Each structure stands twice: as C-alpha cells, then as structure tokens.
Amino acid sequence: MTLIEPARASDLGSQTSLRVNGRDVCVAAAPTKRLSAVLRDDLGLSGTKVGCDAGDCGACTVLVDGAQVCACLMPLGQAEGRAVTTVEGLDRNGLSALQQSFLRHGAAQCGICTPGMLMAASALLAEVPRPSPAEAEEALGGVLCRCTGYRKILDAVCDAWRQSEGRAGGESEAVAGSAVGAAVLRLDGPPKVTGRDRFGADSWPEAALGVRVLRSPHHHAAFSFGDIEGWSATLPGVEVVLTAADIPGRNAFGVIPPFADQPALAPSPARFRGEAVALVAGEAAVIEALDLESFPIQWEPLPAVLTAMEAKEAAAPQLHDSRPGNLLTAGFVERGEPDAALAAAAHLVEGAIETGYVEHAYIEPEAGISWMDGDTLVIEAGTQAPAMDRSDTAAVLGLPEERVRIVPTATGGGFGSKLDLSLQPLIGLVTLKTGRPARLVYSRRESMMSTTKRHPARLHASLGADAEGRVTAMNLEGDFNTGAYASWGPTVANRVPVHASGPYRTPHYRATGRAIHSNGPISGAFRGFGVPQAAILQETLYDEMAERCGLDRLEFRCLNAFRDGDVTATGQQIFGVGILECLEALREPWSEALAEADRQNAAGGQLKRGVGLASCWYGCGNTSLSNPSTIKVGIAPDGAAVLHQGAVDIGQGSNTVIAQICADALGLPLSSFRLLGGDTAITPDAGKTSASRQTYVTGKAAQMAGAALRAKLLRHANVTHSARLSLDGGSLCLVDEGAERRLDLSSLPRDADGYVFAAMESYDPPTTTLDAKGQGIPYAVYGYGVQMVELEVDCRLGKVRLLRFTAAHDLGRVINPLLAEGQIEGGIAQGIGLALMEEYLPGRTENLHDYLIPSAGDVPEVRSILIEKPDPEGPFGAKGLGEHALIPTAPAILNAIRHATGAKITKLPALPHRVLEAIEAAGAGT
Amino acid sequence: MTYLRPNSLAEALDLLAKAPCRILAGGTDLYPATTRSSLTGPILDITAIAELSALRDERDCWRLGATMRWTDVIRADLPAAFDGLKLAAREVGAQQIQNQGTLAGNLCNASPAADGVPPLLTLDAQVELASVAGVRQLPLLSFITGVRQTALRQDEMVTAVLVPKASAEGRSSFLKLGARKYLVISIAMVAVRLAVKDERLIEVALAIGSCSAVARRLPALEQQLLGATTEAACQRLDDQAVAAQLAPIDDIRGSAAYRSRAAAELLRRCLRAAADPQEEERAA
C-alpha cells in the first residue's frame, strides 16, 4: 500500500499522537483532517468506510475511548492522546465472537456497512454483553444498511454472547452433494467482517492522479468554456482538463446498445442536473482542494421539464431530436378484448397511483482506479456488469475491447444503478490521455446527482370481475419518467406491460408502458424495473375488487391466481407456478392477523391496526432478449476445483450460490473450491447482476459446467456416473461400487489455463421476441411471492408503525435458505422505503439526511416462508428472488393502511401528512 | 490553515479577540458542510477546555457547560424537569452524533429543527457568552435570532447554558415526529414542562420546534392552562389555538397545515406524558 503524501507543508503544522488498535502512532496530517480520512489515507486502515462524509450513514463508525463516533466528523486533532479502535482491531486474536456471529447470521451482505455496524455493536457489547433487541437497535440506529433489512444484524448482535458453535452448515461444505439447500455461510463473508474486503475506494495506486468532475448545476443548460488553459496554468499540480472534445471514441453509451445516447462528458447543452461536462486531473492533494467554482465555464440555463406529464406537452423542450414528444419507447401487451370485457364486467374498479424518483442509496458511492498495463487500460471499480462496462468503456474511449480490462472490486450495494457506467470512462480517459494511474471517489452528493434512479410513475388502471369474483379484464396505462437519457427506460416500458396483471388469470388484458424523457435524473434499473410501481396499483385495486365482490382479500387472490399450465397475458403457457402455494401458506397467519387486528381495534383509540397483503411475480432475465451466462470450472494440479465465477456478487450471494450449484453438479464438496471473480481478463462473461437472473441463468450455466466437468472426469477414469469424487491434496479420488481410483493430478497434462481438466458451458434462457400485441415468451422462468404486513396507523398523526411481515416466496428450489432470507428481508426494507419515506428531489435531497432510507428502527420482524415449487427450466428447479422480494411490500403496506383506516393513498411515499389527509378524506379520523 | 486547541478558556478568548476564526466542538455541523477532507480557515477547537464540558450545580442555576455532549446530558444527574431535555438528547441523530455533538453547538447551528431548543425553552434557559470584554447572558430566544442566525459576536463564544433553579421544577417531556426512527430531522417536535398541585397545573411551559423559523414558547396558551387539570388543559390545546402560535412551512418533510395539527396533537400527548410518566411510552 502506498500512502499519499500529505498535501502541503502548511498542513504539516503538527504531528498528532494517538493509539490505534492498541498501537501508538504519530500522524503528520492536517489536524482538522477527518479522522476517517486519516485512518484510510494515512494509516492504510481502509476497513473504515466512508459513505457520506456527513454523519448521515455511520459507515465510518469507530470507537474513540470506547465510544462510537462517526470518524468523518472528528478532526484528527481531537484524537490526540486517545485510543481509536477500528474494525481492524477486532480480530487480533482471530475472529471475535461478534464477527463470527455476523457470519453465522448472514448479517453481512455487500459488506460496506459491516465495519460500522460491528463498531457500533462493539461499543454496546462492552457495556451490555447480552443486549435486548431494543438496546441493539438503539446502538445501531446510526448506521445505515441498504442490503439486509437490519434484522439479521440485530440478531447477530444480540446473539454474539453465545459461544461460537462452529460454522452452521459446515458439514454441507465438506460433504459432496450436500451444498444445494444448505444454509452455507457466505463464502466471501470473512473479509467482509474483518474490513479487509477491497471496495472501489480502497486502493491508492502510486502516483495516481486525483480526478474531479465538473457537473451541471442546472436541469438543462447550454454552456461554453472560457480559457481553460489559462485557468489550469495558474494551478500547479493540475495535469489535465478534459471535455467532450477529448473523447476519442463514440461519446454515447448506454446499457441497451440501440438506445445508447449518454455522453461520458456532455457537449453543450447539459440535459440534467449533475451531468458531467469536464474533468480536472492532477496531483491528488491539489485536486482534492480545488475550488471548482472558479472553473472557466459560462452556463446559460434553458427551459427544463422535470415530469413526464410536462414532457409530453407539445410545447415541452425536446430532449433528443430523434425521439419526438420525448417518447423514448413504449411497451404494449394485449390479449382478448379488454374494452368489451370491462364493459361487461359485473364489478369494475378503477384507480391511479403516482410515485416519485427513488434513489438506490447504496452506502458505497461510486469509486475506482485505472492504470495502463502495457497497452491495456485496466479499470478496477465496483460494478454489476463487468463485461458491459468493458464494451461501453472501450467504445467511448475508441479502444478495441481487448484493450480494456475490467476488474470488479467488492461492490458496496448496487440494486440496479451500478449496471450503468459511471466513472469508468472518466478515469479511463484520464489514464489514456496521461498514461498515469487515476483515482476517483464520488462524493455522496455527486453519486446521488449523477447516477440513475427508480422511474417516477403515473399509472392508471381499470379492473373488471364477474359476479363470482373472477377477474375478467384489466387495462393499465403508465407513463414512466425516464429522465435525460435512455439507460433502462426501454426495459421498464417493456417489463411493466408483461407483469402488470400480477400473477393472476386475466383473460382480457391491455397494458401500455411509456418511457418519457425529461430533464430529471436518469431513471434506470432499480430492483424490479418498474414492476414494483405497477404492482402498487394492481394489488391495491385487487383489494378494492375483493371488497366489491364480498370476498376475503386472500381468498379473492387464491381464486384468481395462476395455476400450472395457465396462459399469461403474453400468451405464454407457464409451469412450476407457485403463487397459489404462497397464498395458501399465508392462510393461517392471515386469519390470525385479521382476528388480532379486530381484537386490538375493538378497544378503540387513535391507533388502528391493519393487515394487508400483496403478491408478485417476476420474470427472471432479460425481456425477450438473449442474455447468456458462461461458467468455466477447472481442476488445478494442486487439487482445487477452480470456479470462474463471473456473476458479480454485490451482496446478494452469487459467490456462494453459484458455487453451491456447481459443487453439487460436479459432485465435489464446496471446501474443494477456489473462487475467481469477474475480472474480464480471466473469467468468461456471466452476464450482468440484474433481473434476478444470476441464480437461474448463471446457476444453470454453473450446473451445466459442473456436470460437463464431472462427465470428463468420469470418462477419463472410466467409472460410472454414480462414482463419488474427492480431491485430496494433489490427487483426484473416484470411488465407484467400492473400487477406488486415484489420479495424480500433477502427472497429467495441463491446458492453456493450467488446468488438468476443465469445462466451460453457456446457457441462454429460451425466450422469444414479443409481437406487436406483446405475445410471445418474454421469460423462461418466473418467481412468485406473497407478503403480508401487520401495522398500526396513528389516526391523529398519520404515522404508520410496522409490526411484522410474513413473506412467502416460491424459489423453486432453495439453494441457500440463509441467503434467501437475507434477500427477502432486504427487499422488504427497500419496499418500506418506497412506501413510506423515499422520494428523490433533484436539487433538494442530494444527501442522506434529506433523502431518508429506513434505519434499524424502521424494519420490523420478518417471518420468511420459503416455498419450493420446482421450475422445469431452472437449475435444480431454482427461480430468481432478488427483485421479487421488493415488489409486494409497498402495496401490502398501502392495503394494510386502508384496512386499518379506510385511507386510500394514491401518491407515494405515504408520508405522515399524506396519510392523515387520506384518513380524513375517508372520513375515518378519530 | 491554523488549528488551535487551547486548554483554557482565557486562552481561547484571547485567540478569538485577535482574529476571527471558526469555533469547532463536536464537528457534527462543520464537517457535513464541506466535501473536503479537512476544514479550511482558522479553526478554534474548544474541546480541550475542561471547564466548558462540566455540569455544575450552582446556587441559583444549573450550569451546563457549552461542550457537554448529548451523551453527557443523557447521563447527567439532573432533576426531573430535565427529563424532556434528556429525551431530546436521545433523539439527536443517533448514538454517534450524541457522543460527538455538543449542547452549545446545537444552539449555535440555529436550525429550526434543533432538537435541544424546545426543551431548553421550557427550562427558561439562558445562554452565557464570553469574550475578553466580559461575560453576558441572553435568554435563548434572544440568542437564536433566525434560521442559522444567532446573536453571537465574532469575538465571543458560548460558554454555558444556564437553567435557573426556579425553572428546574416539576416534570417534563419531549416528543419528536419524524418519517423514520433514527437519524431524522423532525417534522415537528414539542417539549412540555409542568408542575402539578392537587391535580391542577400550577406551572406550565410549552415549546414547539420545526414549526417556525426559531422554536417557540407558547406563553399565551400556557397562561390559559394554569389551574386546569391535565385533561382539561389538553382540551384547551385545540388545533386552532396552537396553530395560531406557529408559522410552519411546506417542505419535503410535511405540509405546513399538517405541521400545525401534528404539533397540537403532540403537545397534548406530551402534556399527558409529562403529567404521568407512565403515559410516555404510549405517546411515543
């Protein structure tokens, strides 16, 4: 590790002595330097993470004299003579009980908040060794987590006092054929709980140039540069200033190639607030201290539209000449005769819903480094899609793909936004132009301003049912504000019409989704691609329809749920359909919860209890587009099974799950495996971590690769398919019907990769394109789920208190129950945010204290019920889960609020003032 | 950049007299205001001045040192009249912020949503300001003059918050309403201090924050409640009467109309909670 030289002699006014993790250190740095920056830059203790530099996220929590503090808010000078403990100080005698408990409970997902959580918990445990959940919650209230939903973290803290009882699932790692279905602890867990996992901001290449990005302060503005050369000449240490004119390749990238339209550095005009227009690179300390306000640029603000409604108007400024009416694209699905069926329906309900921009708010802002390795440009950064990063970065920089190598770091949360390029072409350009390494870490504000969001939606729908309560028809129209550039707008427009029926038989159906450009932030992928917004409307209408039909809300859903062999709105016949099983699993909790709510409400008072539920279905993988995954696995001469695991693990668990699948297909225990990550130089493309596709698509490729390698081994040893395999040092042992064959691996020939045996398999889901009416096979596999929430509404304040979730999800085959629960809890937490508190307003909520995501006190207990209705296509019958878990949450909450109070929420988030207004509109206030 | 961290108040005041500088204590407001890794400009760090962090029981008043952290407030041995302040302290950010942020910093930052202000208003707190020219005291509401504005002169610093013994009587409570549980800026918050004799209110102090540029006491309403039972007092605190005392704004956290109504409701609950500590849990 190379330490950055302190900035200027004037900052060296003093030396500060402190004790860090039991060691006396003396630091020469500015005494007002944030302790977090000192720990990371000067002392190389990168386990302390930085998420906001404002005390809003707690990622940098360390102990100072035993008390938890945000290191980003403490000047080095105040640490003089004091004892600082960081995550690196926790495992000096092996993993601490707390760290082990985190692993055991699956409390770390992406791992970016884990060090802060561990430190906050350590402060508590030093005073209260066996804390109650309430004490744990209060102690951890200042550390935000976006992945886990907090419950497993709280459990881990409360449980840390128990002696470690060995690793749960240890046996499943040692015994061949027992990995799938076991609660294997995440294979990449230990570095996450020791703080040694390397994220995008955790490397400081020697002599790397610092980079700052000049961004548009306006939603829409023409601009011209002044005397850039003259300006930079006055700034010693500034090496280079780059603008759109310096981009050597195609200055238009995008995740869907035919729609690629986003410049890496915009030429005039800038189309949204936060758009990058210039880069300044130079000596790191100079760049950090640079006042970008002095940059010679003249802005001329232009009329801007921020909502889809405004953008559709004839007089609205047009974002892109080739897209008249600001219409990026529209998706459409039609089946039967929806108009006639709605007209003939015995019962008809109608409704509309409006949602806002939602920020991904991963705790790790974008960060990365770049350098030249010979004539190859190497970019090391967090990502969800290394292969896509490579092709787009190469195109922008005018390089052949082979000359760009993407090395994914650990990714501190993604949820869809890290599918798109962010800083890759920017640092790449600096390195390409200067030949020097470059390093860029986005500030929280920069991350929030410039990266994608969930699409704001305005949806309207009608639902018809017959006299018996069978849904006969649905018509839904939706406008999605896709912001300034295309990103995943087309996917949202196409996915929504396919899914808007929910997992229900809807013989007559029409749905239209439009992606409309505005000067708002770019809307991209966010866990569910528009389907969560559509489900809010569809599932709340289902509650109204159930009521209209005089049916119990759950029974109404059971009546209409898809069965095996049913045909969807796109005309696809589906099998392995588990929605009914999910609904049935909730029957008992549902009736108990309803009875309990009645009991509670009988007492009267301002608190009213409600119960709500909602379903989801979600197609795994790209919509009607090829999206193959390739997996390579080899047997190394040293006796390890090496898995080239390119399905980037952004916390969801693919490193573990894909290995589990491959292990069982190959017939070797997990403990024999060594994992290689998604480095594009060594690992084949396993596609993007998106669309809930990795367990299914990459899992299937891993199953096929494992089976192919197994077949090779069996053939080589001439044993039958029932042979048991094991790797023992440098030899492969095959036991077949009592006879044992032993192959000395070191004596066998090796392939170009150095493997003795290897297999590589690709899998691409069998889908078809959709015709003009949206008919076809958009997805090969769907997952299903139902969530129920019990909550209390304070009828005088409009405040909602969540009491409990019960979530039944059909995973087809549960590959790893511990990780599956983690996905469900995390999805619910994000759904809670969507429902109750999150709305991104450009220019207003560009930080984590105005933009609220749920804290440890906002996510209630979650009871997960895992259903296994095998899918005919998925590996071992498995289906995807990642996005499914978020979809039902918000509508379930709205349904429960309505059940409690009669209040119908039509604009999200359901902030207290909106809930109170709705309660009053419903006439149910007390 | 100059960074000075004197050990004595006299030294600090001398430095302030010589050249203007920014005063740094808990850092919870100065650091979020910059994206840089260090603070610029001359910085006077007052956290090494031991006397400034002390709590003292003086003859006429409780003297809360300027750099008492919120955690110090929570743990301090203080009469029940300070319970509201302690509840507010527990609502400042989360534990990290409570371990760092200081009492005086909260006042000097002068946010309309400063959690410490409403309970201190109910305690008739005075702000002690010192400079080489001497010491002066200002009532809290004369000290905070507007959004992010105070009466602090460039050569002055806050040295203590003083609570008259006469106002440290009775019981108190505090309620904060926000869209999430921790790390939240309030939509509205209220503090109540009261004393009861023969089931009648003989002393009432009401304050509301986040519903005007500076948190307010509600003296007119307080007068109307004297002599009433808690329940009768709650009846008198109707929405209109409370709203008339406030000047809330519409913002991302809530509408102005909602704020007024919520404040009235919170005030009634807080009054009950102060009167009957058992009520506290139900009110929260």
Short mmCIF file of C-alpha atoms in Angstrom, two decimals, chain B:
data_model
loop_
_atom_site.label_atom_id
_atom_site.label_comp_id
_atom_site.label_asym_id
_atom_site.label_seq_id
_atom_site.Cartn_x
_atom_site.Cartn_y
_atom_site.Cartn_z
CA MET B 1 -4.62 26.63 7.85
CA THR B 2 -4.46 27.33 11.53
CA TYR B 3 -5.78 24.92 14.06
CA LEU B 4 -5.72 25.89 17.67
CA ARG B 5 -6.88 23.81 20.56
CA PRO B 6 -6.26 25.68 23.78
CA ASN B 7 -6.68 24.17 27.24
CA SER B 8 -8.07 27.22 28.93
CA LEU B 9 -10.97 29.50 28.30
CA ALA B 10 -8.83 32.60 28.77
CA GLU B 11 -6.53 31.44 26.03
CA ALA B 12 -9.45 30.72 23.75
CA LEU B 13 -10.97 34.14 24.32
CA ASP B 14 -7.61 35.78 23.64
CA LEU B 15 -7.38 33.97 20.34
CA LEU B 16 -10.91 34.98 19.43
CA ALA B 17 -10.11 38.59 20.24
CA LYS B 18 -7.08 38.57 18.00
CA ALA B 19 -8.52 37.17 14.81
CA PRO B 20 -11.83 35.83 13.65
CA CYS B 21 -11.96 32.07 13.50
CA ARG B 22 -14.50 29.31 13.30
CA ILE B 23 -15.24 27.55 16.55
CA LEU B 24 -15.15 23.78 16.35
CA ALA B 25 -16.60 21.50 19.01
CA GLY B 26 -18.40 18.28 18.10
CA GLY B 27 -17.88 18.78 14.37
CA THR B 28 -21.34 17.47 13.57
CA ASP B 29 -22.29 20.64 11.69
CA LEU B 30 -18.94 21.91 10.35
CA TYR B 31 -17.86 18.71 8.63
CA PRO B 32 -21.14 17.97 6.82
CA ALA B 33 -20.91 21.45 5.33
CA THR B 34 -17.81 20.59 3.33
CA THR B 35 -16.90 17.81 0.94
CA ARG B 36 -13.21 18.33 1.65
CA SER B 37 -11.24 16.01 3.87
CA SER B 38 -10.27 18.79 6.23
CA LEU B 39 -11.66 22.11 7.39
CA THR B 40 -10.27 25.30 5.97
CA GLY B 41 -9.71 28.63 7.61
CA PRO B 42 -8.57 29.34 11.13
CA ILE B 43 -10.21 26.85 13.45
CA LEU B 44 -10.53 27.22 17.20
CA ASP B 45 -11.20 23.82 18.72
CA ILE B 46 -12.70 24.32 22.18
CA THR B 47 -12.98 20.69 23.20
CA ALA B 48 -9.80 20.62 25.26
CA ILE B 49 -11.12 23.25 27.67
CA ALA B 50 -12.14 21.12 30.62
CA GLU B 51 -14.31 23.70 32.34
CA LEU B 52 -16.51 24.00 29.27
CA SER B 53 -17.67 20.41 29.44
CA ALA B 54 -18.66 20.41 33.09
CA LEU B 55 -22.11 20.33 34.62
CA ARG B 56 -22.31 22.40 37.79
CA ASP B 57 -24.98 22.78 40.39
CA GLU B 58 -24.69 26.46 41.24
CA ARG B 59 -26.67 28.34 43.80
CA ASP B 60 -29.27 29.86 41.52
CA CYS B 61 -28.94 27.78 38.47
CA TRP B 62 -27.82 24.62 36.79
CA ARG B 63 -24.83 25.38 34.66
CA LEU B 64 -24.49 23.10 31.63
CA GLY B 65 -21.09 23.55 30.02
CA ALA B 66 -21.10 24.50 26.36
CA THR B 67 -19.25 21.40 25.21
CA MET B 68 -21.31 18.88 27.16
CA ARG B 69 -22.08 16.17 24.65
CA TRP B 70 -25.62 14.91 24.30
CA THR B 71 -24.49 11.65 25.86
CA ASP B 72 -23.24 13.64 28.86
CA VAL B 73 -26.67 15.23 29.13
CA ILE B 74 -28.39 11.84 28.99
CA ARG B 75 -26.14 10.51 31.77
CA ALA B 76 -26.17 13.61 33.94
CA ASP B 77 -27.68 13.59 37.38
CA LEU B 78 -30.31 16.26 36.93
CA PRO B 79 -33.79 16.87 38.34
CA ALA B 80 -36.94 15.57 36.64
CA ALA B 81 -37.51 18.92 34.99
CA PHE B 82 -34.64 17.96 32.67
CA ASP B 83 -36.24 14.71 31.54
CA GLY B 84 -37.56 16.42 28.42
CA LEU B 85 -34.07 17.61 27.58
CA LYS B 86 -32.76 14.09 28.10
CA LEU B 87 -35.44 12.66 25.84
CA ALA B 88 -34.47 15.21 23.22
CA ALA B 89 -30.81 14.27 23.65
CA ARG B 90 -31.70 10.69 22.85
CA GLU B 91 -33.33 11.85 19.63
CA VAL B 92 -30.34 13.81 18.37
CA GLY B 93 -29.22 11.82 15.31
CA ALA B 94 -28.13 8.52 16.75
CA GLN B 95 -25.60 7.46 19.36
CA GLN B 96 -22.58 8.52 17.32
CA ILE B 97 -23.93 12.03 16.99
CA GLN B 98 -24.92 12.08 20.65
CA ASN B 99 -21.35 11.13 21.54
CA GLN B 100 -19.95 13.96 19.45
CA GLY B 101 -22.44 16.79 19.18
CA THR B 102 -22.50 19.39 21.89
CA LEU B 103 -25.22 21.32 23.62
CA ALA B 104 -23.90 24.73 22.56
CA GLY B 105 -23.21 23.54 19.04
CA ASN B 106 -26.87 22.68 18.65
CA LEU B 107 -27.79 26.23 19.67
CA CYS B 108 -25.12 27.95 17.58
CA ASN B 109 -26.13 25.98 14.48
CA ALA B 110 -29.55 27.58 14.93
CA SER B 111 -31.51 25.09 12.87
CA PRO B 112 -35.30 25.45 13.10
CA ALA B 113 -35.24 21.73 13.85
CA ALA B 114 -32.57 21.82 16.59
CA ASP B 115 -33.70 19.10 18.97
CA GLY B 116 -32.27 20.79 22.05
CA VAL B 117 -34.07 24.08 21.71
CA PRO B 118 -37.69 23.29 22.67
CA PRO B 119 -36.82 21.57 25.96
CA LEU B 120 -34.33 24.30 26.85
CA LEU B 121 -37.04 26.86 26.14
CA THR B 122 -39.32 25.18 28.65
CA LEU B 123 -36.47 25.44 31.16
CA ASP B 124 -36.13 29.21 30.56
CA ALA B 125 -32.54 28.59 29.58
CA GLN B 126 -30.09 31.46 29.32
CA VAL B 127 -27.08 31.37 27.05
CA GLU B 128 -23.82 32.52 28.56
CA LEU B 129 -21.48 34.25 26.13
CA ALA B 130 -17.92 35.20 26.87
CA SER B 131 -15.31 37.36 25.24
CA VAL B 132 -12.25 39.19 26.51
CA ALA B 133 -14.60 42.09 27.07
CA GLY B 134 -16.59 40.09 29.58
CA VAL B 135 -19.48 37.76 30.03
CA ARG B 136 -23.10 38.32 29.08
CA GLN B 137 -26.25 36.28 29.29
CA LEU B 138 -29.04 36.14 26.81
CA PRO B 139 -32.35 34.34 27.01
CA LEU B 140 -32.26 31.50 24.50
CA LEU B 141 -34.77 33.19 22.24
CA SER B 142 -32.68 36.35 22.16
CA PHE B 143 -29.65 34.29 21.30
CA ILE B 144 -31.19 32.45 18.32
CA THR B 145 -32.38 35.23 16.06
CA GLY B 146 -33.40 33.38 12.92
CA VAL B 147 -32.72 30.43 10.65
CA ARG B 148 -28.99 29.79 11.11
CA GLN B 149 -28.63 33.16 12.84
CA THR B 150 -27.55 33.96 16.35
CA ALA B 151 -26.55 36.96 18.41
CA LEU B 152 -23.03 35.59 18.79
CA ARG B 153 -20.41 38.22 18.08
CA GLN B 154 -17.26 37.34 16.21
CA ASP B 155 -15.10 37.67 19.32
CA GLU B 156 -17.47 35.69 21.51
CA MET B 157 -18.17 32.10 22.28
CA VAL B 158 -20.91 30.29 24.13
CA THR B 159 -19.54 29.04 27.42
CA ALA B 160 -22.60 27.58 29.09
CA VAL B 161 -26.33 27.13 29.13
CA LEU B 162 -27.83 28.24 32.40
CA VAL B 163 -31.10 26.95 33.75
CA PRO B 164 -32.50 28.93 36.67
CA LYS B 165 -33.29 26.74 39.67
CA ALA B 166 -36.75 28.27 39.76
CA SER B 167 -37.40 26.85 36.30
CA ALA B 168 -35.89 23.46 37.05
CA GLU B 169 -39.02 22.48 38.92
CA GLY B 170 -41.67 19.93 38.07
CA ARG B 171 -41.56 17.33 35.36
CA SER B 172 -41.05 17.48 31.67
CA SER B 173 -41.28 15.55 28.48
CA PHE B 174 -40.42 15.79 24.79
CA LEU B 175 -41.84 14.30 21.61
CA LYS B 176 -40.36 14.31 18.14
CA LEU B 177 -42.18 13.33 14.99
CA GLY B 178 -40.16 12.22 12.00
CA ALA B 179 -40.55 9.96 8.99
CA ARG B 180 -38.08 7.43 10.36
CA LYS B 181 -36.83 6.32 13.73
CA TYR B 182 -33.16 7.32 13.85
CA LEU B 183 -31.07 10.00 12.16
CA VAL B 184 -34.10 12.05 11.34
CA ILE B 185 -34.84 15.72 11.10
CA SER B 186 -38.17 16.32 12.77
CA ILE B 187 -41.39 17.28 11.03
CA ALA B 188 -42.48 18.74 14.34
CA MET B 189 -41.41 18.43 17.96
CA VAL B 190 -42.70 19.62 21.28
CA ALA B 191 -41.47 19.99 24.83
CA VAL B 192 -43.58 20.44 27.93
CA ARG B 193 -42.58 21.17 31.50
CA LEU B 194 -45.17 21.37 34.20
CA ALA B 195 -45.79 21.25 37.89
CA VAL B 196 -48.99 19.87 39.39
CA LYS B 197 -50.54 20.52 42.74
CA ASP B 198 -53.79 18.92 43.82
CA GLU B 199 -54.21 17.65 40.25
CA ARG B 200 -54.10 21.21 38.94
CA LEU B 201 -51.38 22.65 36.76
CA ILE B 202 -49.55 25.30 38.75
CA GLU B 203 -46.77 25.74 36.25
CA VAL B 204 -46.75 25.05 32.51
CA ALA B 205 -44.11 25.66 29.88
CA LEU B 206 -44.84 24.69 26.28
CA ALA B 207 -42.48 24.86 23.33
CA ILE B 208 -42.67 23.75 19.72
CA GLY B 209 -39.87 23.25 17.23
CA SER B 210 -39.73 22.81 13.45
CA CYS B 211 -42.91 24.80 13.01
CA SER B 212 -41.36 28.27 12.76
CA ALA B 213 -38.00 29.77 11.88
CA VAL B 214 -37.00 29.53 15.53
CA ALA B 215 -38.66 27.22 18.02
CA ARG B 216 -41.29 28.99 20.07
CA ARG B 217 -42.61 29.12 23.61
CA LEU B 218 -46.37 29.50 23.80
CA PRO B 219 -46.83 31.88 26.74
CA ALA B 220 -50.42 32.85 25.95
CA LEU B 221 -51.53 29.25 25.90
CA GLU B 222 -49.52 28.47 29.00
CA GLN B 223 -51.48 31.13 30.88
CA GLN B 224 -54.76 29.60 29.80
CA LEU B 225 -53.79 26.20 31.13
CA LEU B 226 -52.82 27.24 34.63
CA GLY B 227 -55.20 25.88 37.22
CA ALA B 228 -56.63 23.28 34.89
CA THR B 229 -56.35 19.54 35.25
CA THR B 230 -54.18 17.81 32.67
CA GLU B 231 -57.21 16.60 30.77
CA ALA B 232 -58.90 19.98 30.79
CA ALA B 233 -55.65 21.52 29.66
CA CYS B 234 -55.47 19.10 26.75
CA GLN B 235 -58.97 20.12 25.73
CA ARG B 236 -57.97 23.75 25.69
CA LEU B 237 -55.00 22.99 23.49
CA ASP B 238 -57.12 22.70 20.41
CA ASP B 239 -55.66 22.72 16.93
CA GLN B 240 -56.61 26.29 16.12
CA ALA B 241 -55.24 27.70 19.33
CA VAL B 242 -51.90 26.02 18.75
CA ALA B 243 -51.76 26.82 15.03
CA ALA B 244 -52.23 30.50 15.77
CA GLN B 245 -48.92 30.46 17.60
CA LEU B 246 -46.92 28.92 14.76
CA ALA B 247 -45.54 29.80 11.33
CA PRO B 248 -44.75 26.46 9.70
CA ILE B 249 -43.60 25.96 6.13
CA ASP B 250 -44.38 23.38 3.46
CA ASP B 251 -41.34 21.30 2.73
CA ILE B 252 -40.27 17.80 1.77
CA ARG B 253 -40.99 16.51 5.25
CA GLY B 254 -44.55 17.72 5.59
CA SER B 255 -47.08 20.37 4.73
CA ALA B 256 -47.50 23.50 6.81
CA ALA B 257 -51.07 22.61 7.67
CA TYR B 258 -50.05 19.16 8.77
CA ARG B 259 -47.25 20.54 10.93
CA SER B 260 -49.62 22.76 12.87
CA ARG B 261 -52.07 19.98 13.50
CA ALA B 262 -49.39 17.49 14.37
CA ALA B 263 -47.83 19.99 16.75
CA ALA B 264 -51.12 20.41 18.61
CA GLU B 265 -51.61 16.68 18.87
CA LEU B 266 -48.03 16.15 20.02
CA LEU B 267 -48.44 18.91 22.56
CA ARG B 268 -51.48 17.22 24.11
CA ARG B 269 -49.67 13.91 24.24
CA CYS B 270 -46.56 15.48 25.63
CA LEU B 271 -48.57 17.25 28.29
CA ARG B 272 -50.08 13.94 29.37
CA ALA B 273 -46.68 12.30 29.27
CA ALA B 274 -45.14 14.99 31.43
CA ALA B 275 -48.00 14.75 33.89
CA ASP B 276 -47.87 10.99 34.00
CA PRO B 277 -44.58 9.36 33.09
CA GLN B 278 -46.46 6.10 32.50
CA GLU B 279 -48.06 7.79 29.54
CA GLU B 280 -44.74 8.37 27.88
CA GLU B 281 -44.41 5.02 26.21
CA ARG B 282 -47.87 5.14 24.77
CA ALA B 283 -47.31 8.61 23.40
CA ALA B 284 -44.10 7.93 21.57
#
